[in-house]
Coordinates of N, CA and C in Angstrom, one line a residue:
X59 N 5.4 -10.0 -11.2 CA 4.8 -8.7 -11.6 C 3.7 -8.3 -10.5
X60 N 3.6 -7.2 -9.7 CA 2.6 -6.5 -9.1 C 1.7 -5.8 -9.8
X61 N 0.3 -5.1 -9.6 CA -0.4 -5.0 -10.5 C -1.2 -4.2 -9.1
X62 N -1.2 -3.2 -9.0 CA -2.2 -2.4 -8.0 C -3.5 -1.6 -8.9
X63 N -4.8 -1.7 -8.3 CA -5.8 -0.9 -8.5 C -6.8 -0.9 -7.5
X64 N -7.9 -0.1 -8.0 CA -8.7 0.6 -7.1 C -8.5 2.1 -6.6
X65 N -7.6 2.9 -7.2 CA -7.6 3.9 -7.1 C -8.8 4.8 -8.0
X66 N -8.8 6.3 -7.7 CA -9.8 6.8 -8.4 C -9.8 8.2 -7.7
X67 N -10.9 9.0 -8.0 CA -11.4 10.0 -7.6 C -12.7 9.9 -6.4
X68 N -12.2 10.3 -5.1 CA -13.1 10.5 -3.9 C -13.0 11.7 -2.8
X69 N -14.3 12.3 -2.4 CA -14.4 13.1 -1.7 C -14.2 12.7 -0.3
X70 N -13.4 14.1 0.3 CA -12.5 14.1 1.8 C -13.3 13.2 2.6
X71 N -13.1 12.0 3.4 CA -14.2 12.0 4.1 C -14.5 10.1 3.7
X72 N -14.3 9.9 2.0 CA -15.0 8.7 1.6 C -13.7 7.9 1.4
X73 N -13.7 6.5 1.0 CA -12.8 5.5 1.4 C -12.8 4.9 -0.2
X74 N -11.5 3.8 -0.2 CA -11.0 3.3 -1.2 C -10.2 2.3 -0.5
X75 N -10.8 0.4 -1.8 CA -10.1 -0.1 -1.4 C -8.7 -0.3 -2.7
X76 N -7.8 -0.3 -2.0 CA -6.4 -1.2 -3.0 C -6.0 -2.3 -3.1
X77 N -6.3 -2.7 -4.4 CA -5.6 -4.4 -4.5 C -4.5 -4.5 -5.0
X78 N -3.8 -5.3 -4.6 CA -2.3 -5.5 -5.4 C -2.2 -7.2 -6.0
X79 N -2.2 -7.7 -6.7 CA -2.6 -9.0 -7.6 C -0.7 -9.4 -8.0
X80 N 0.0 -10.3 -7.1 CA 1.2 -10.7 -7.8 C 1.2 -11.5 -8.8
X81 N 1.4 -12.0 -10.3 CA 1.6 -12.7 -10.7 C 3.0 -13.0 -11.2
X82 N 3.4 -14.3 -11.2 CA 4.9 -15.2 -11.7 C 5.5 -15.3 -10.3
X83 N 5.1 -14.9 -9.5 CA 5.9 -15.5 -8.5 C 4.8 -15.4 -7.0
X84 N 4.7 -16.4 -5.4 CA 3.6 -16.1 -4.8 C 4.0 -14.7 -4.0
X85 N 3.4 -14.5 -2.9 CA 3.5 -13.6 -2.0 C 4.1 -13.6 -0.8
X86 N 3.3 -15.1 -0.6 CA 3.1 -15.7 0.7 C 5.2 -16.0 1.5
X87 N 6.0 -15.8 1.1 CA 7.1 -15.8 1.6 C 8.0 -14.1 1.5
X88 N 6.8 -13.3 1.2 CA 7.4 -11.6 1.2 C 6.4 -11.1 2.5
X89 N 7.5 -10.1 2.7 CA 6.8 -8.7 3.4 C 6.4 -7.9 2.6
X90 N 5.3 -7.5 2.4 CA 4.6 -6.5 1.0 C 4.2 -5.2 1.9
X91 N 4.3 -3.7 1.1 CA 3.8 -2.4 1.5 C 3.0 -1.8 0.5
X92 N 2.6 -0.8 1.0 CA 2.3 0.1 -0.3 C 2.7 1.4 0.2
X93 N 3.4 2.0 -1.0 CA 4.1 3.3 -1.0 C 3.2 4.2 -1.6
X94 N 3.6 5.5 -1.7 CA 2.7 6.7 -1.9 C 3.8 7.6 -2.6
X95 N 3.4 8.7 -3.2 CA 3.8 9.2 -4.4 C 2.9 10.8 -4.6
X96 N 3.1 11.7 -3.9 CA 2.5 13.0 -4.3 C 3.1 13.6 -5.1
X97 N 1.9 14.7 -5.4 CA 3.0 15.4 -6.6 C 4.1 16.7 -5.9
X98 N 5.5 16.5 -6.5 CA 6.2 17.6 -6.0 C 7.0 16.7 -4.0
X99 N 6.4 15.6 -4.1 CA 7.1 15.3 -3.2 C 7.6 13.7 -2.9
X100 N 8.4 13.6 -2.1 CA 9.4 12.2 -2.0 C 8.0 11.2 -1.9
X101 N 8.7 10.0 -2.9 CA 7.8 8.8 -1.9 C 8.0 8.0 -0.7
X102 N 6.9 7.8 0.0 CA 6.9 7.5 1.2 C 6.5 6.5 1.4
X103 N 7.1 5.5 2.9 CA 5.9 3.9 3.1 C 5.0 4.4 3.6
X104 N 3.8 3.7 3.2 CA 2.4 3.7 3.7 C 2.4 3.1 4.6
X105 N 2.4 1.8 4.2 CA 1.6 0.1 5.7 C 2.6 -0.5 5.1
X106 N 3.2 -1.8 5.7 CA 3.7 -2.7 5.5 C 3.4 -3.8 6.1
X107 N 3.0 -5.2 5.7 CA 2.9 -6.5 6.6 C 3.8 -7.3 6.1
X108 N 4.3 -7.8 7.5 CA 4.8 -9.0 7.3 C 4.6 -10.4 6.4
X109 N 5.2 -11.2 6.2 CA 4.9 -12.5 5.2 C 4.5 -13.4 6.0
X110 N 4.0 -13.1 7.7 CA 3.6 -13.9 8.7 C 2.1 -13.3 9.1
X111 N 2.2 -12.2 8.2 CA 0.7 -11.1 8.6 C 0.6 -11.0 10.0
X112 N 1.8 -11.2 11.1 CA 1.3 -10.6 12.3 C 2.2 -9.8 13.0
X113 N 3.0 -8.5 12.0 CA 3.3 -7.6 11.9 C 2.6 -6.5 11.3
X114 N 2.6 -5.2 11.4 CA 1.8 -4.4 10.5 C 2.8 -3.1 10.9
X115 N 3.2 -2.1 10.1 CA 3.4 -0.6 9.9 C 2.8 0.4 9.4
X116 N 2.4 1.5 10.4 CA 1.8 2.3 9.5 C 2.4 3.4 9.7
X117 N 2.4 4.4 8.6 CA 3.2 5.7 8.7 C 2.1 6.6 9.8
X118 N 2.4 7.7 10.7 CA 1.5 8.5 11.7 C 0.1 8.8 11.1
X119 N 0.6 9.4 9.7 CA -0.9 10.1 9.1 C -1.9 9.2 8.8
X120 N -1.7 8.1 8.8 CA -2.9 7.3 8.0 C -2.9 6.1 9.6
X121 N -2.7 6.5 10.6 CA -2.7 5.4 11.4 C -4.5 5.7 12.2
X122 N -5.1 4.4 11.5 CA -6.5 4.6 12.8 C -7.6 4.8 11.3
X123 N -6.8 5.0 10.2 CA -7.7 5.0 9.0 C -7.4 4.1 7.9
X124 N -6.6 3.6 7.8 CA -6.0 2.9 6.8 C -5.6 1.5 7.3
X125 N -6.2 0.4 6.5 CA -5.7 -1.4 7.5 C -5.2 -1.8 6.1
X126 N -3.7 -2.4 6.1 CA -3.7 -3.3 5.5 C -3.8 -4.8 5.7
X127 N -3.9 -5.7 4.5 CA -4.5 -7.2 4.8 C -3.6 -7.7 3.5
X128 N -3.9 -9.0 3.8 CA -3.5 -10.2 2.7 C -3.8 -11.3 2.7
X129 N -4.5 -11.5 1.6 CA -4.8 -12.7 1.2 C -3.8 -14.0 0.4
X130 N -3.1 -14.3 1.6 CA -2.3 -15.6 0.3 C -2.6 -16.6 -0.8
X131 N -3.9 -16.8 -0.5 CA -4.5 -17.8 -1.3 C -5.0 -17.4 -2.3
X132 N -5.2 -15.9 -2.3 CA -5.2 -15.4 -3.8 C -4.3 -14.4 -4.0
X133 N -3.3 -14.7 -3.4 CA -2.0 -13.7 -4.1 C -1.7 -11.9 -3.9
X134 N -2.9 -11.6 -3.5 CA -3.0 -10.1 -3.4 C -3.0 -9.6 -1.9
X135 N -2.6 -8.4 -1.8 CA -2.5 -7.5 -0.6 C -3.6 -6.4 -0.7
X136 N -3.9 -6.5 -0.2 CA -4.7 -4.9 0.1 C -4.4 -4.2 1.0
X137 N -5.4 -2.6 0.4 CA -5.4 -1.1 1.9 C -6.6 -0.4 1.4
X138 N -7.6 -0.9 2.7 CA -8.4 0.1 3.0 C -8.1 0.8 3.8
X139 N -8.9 2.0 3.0 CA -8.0 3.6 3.3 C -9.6 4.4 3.1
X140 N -9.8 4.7 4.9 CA -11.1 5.1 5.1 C -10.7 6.6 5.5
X141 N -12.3 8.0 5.4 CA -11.6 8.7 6.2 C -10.4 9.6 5.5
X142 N -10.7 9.9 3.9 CA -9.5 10.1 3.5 C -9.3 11.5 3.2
X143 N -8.0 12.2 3.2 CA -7.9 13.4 3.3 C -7.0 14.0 2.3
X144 N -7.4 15.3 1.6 CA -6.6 15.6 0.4 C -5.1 15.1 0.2
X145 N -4.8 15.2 1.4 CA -2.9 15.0 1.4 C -2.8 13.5 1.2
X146 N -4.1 12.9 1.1 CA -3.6 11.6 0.9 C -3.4 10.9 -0.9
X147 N -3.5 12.1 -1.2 CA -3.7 12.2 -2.6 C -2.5 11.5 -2.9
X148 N -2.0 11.1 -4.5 CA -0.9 10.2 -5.0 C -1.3 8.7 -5.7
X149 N 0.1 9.0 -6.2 CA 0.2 7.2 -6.9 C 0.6 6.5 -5.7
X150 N 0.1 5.1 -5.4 CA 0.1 4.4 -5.1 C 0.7 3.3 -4.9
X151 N 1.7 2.8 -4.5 CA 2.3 1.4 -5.4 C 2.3 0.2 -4.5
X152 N 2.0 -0.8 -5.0 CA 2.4 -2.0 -3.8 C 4.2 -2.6 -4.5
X153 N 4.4 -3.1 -3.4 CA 5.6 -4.1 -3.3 C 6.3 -4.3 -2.0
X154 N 7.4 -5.0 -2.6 CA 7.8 -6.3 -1.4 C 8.4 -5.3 -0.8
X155 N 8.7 -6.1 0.6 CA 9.3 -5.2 1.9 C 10.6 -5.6 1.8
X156 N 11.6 -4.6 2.1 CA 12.7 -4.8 2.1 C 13.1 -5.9 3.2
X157 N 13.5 -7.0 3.0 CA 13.6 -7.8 4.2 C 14.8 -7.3 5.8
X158 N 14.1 -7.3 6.7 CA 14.7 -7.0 8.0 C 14.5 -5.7 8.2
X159 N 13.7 -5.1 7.2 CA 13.2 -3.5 7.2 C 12.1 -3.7 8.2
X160 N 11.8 -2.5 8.7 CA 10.2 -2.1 9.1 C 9.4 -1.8 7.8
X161 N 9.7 -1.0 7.1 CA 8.8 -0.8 6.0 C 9.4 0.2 4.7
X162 N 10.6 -0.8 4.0 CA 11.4 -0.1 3.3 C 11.2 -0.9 1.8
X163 N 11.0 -0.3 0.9 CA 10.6 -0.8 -0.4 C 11.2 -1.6 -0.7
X164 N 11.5 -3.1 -1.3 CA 12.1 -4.2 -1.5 C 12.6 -4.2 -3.4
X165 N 12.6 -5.2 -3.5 CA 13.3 -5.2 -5.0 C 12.1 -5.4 -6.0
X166 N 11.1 -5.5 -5.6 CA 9.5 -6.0 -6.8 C 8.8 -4.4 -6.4
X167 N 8.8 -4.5 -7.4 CA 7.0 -3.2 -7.5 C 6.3 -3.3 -8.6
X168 N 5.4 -2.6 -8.6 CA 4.5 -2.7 -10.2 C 4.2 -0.9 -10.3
X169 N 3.2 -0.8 -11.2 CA 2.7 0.1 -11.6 C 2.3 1.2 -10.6
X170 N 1.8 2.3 -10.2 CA 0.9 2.4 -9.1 C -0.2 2.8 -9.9
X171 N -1.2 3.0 -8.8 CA -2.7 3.3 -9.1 C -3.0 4.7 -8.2
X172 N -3.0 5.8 -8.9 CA -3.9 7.2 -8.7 C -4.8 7.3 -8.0
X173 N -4.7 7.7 -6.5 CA -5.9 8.4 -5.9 C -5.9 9.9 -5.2
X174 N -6.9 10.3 -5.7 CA -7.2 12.1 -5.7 C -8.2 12.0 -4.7
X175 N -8.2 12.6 -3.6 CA -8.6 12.9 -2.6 C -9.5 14.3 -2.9
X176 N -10.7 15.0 -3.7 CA -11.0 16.4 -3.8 C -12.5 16.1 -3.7
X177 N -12.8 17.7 -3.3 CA -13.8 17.8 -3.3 C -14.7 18.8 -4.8

């Protein structure tokens, strides 16, 4: 199970971190992303790292503002997402990378977590 939070309400401009916490199974042998979810529109990859962490993807719009990271040893991935701008509004989701993908959703996901980008 994935479990993403740290979403919320923040003004254009202010930042937000995302955690994603796997439990029943580890991480540390996945490629994990987090996807995004506007309203009225397709979801899209955000970031994706590799399960060697010395890969990374980022979609154009969030590149130079947004780093993803991971911590093996406690199971979770994160995205700090600085710098942020209404369109980056949406649910959120983490999960595994599709393996041999660049950054294509895999078979695990969890819940997402809500962030509204307004002023």
């Amino acid at each position: 199970q994935l479990q993403a939070s740290g979403g919320g309400l923040v003004q254009p401009g202010g930042s937000l971190r995302l955690s994603c916490a796997a439990s029943g199974f580890t991480l540390d042998s996945y490629g994990m992303g987090w996807f995004r979810q506007a309203p009225g529109k397709e979801r899209e990859a955000v970031s994706c790292v590799s399960s060697s962490d010395n890969l990374r993807y980022y979609v154009d719009s969030v590149k130079g503002r947004f780093t993803i990271s991971r911590d093996n040893a406690k199971n979770t991935v994160y995205l700090q997402m600085n710098s942020l701008k209404p369109e980056d509004t949406g649910v959120y989701y983490c999960a595994t990378r599709k393996p041999g993908s660049r950054c294509s959703l895999g078979n695990y996901w969890g819940k997402g977590t809500l962030v509204t980008v307004s002023s």
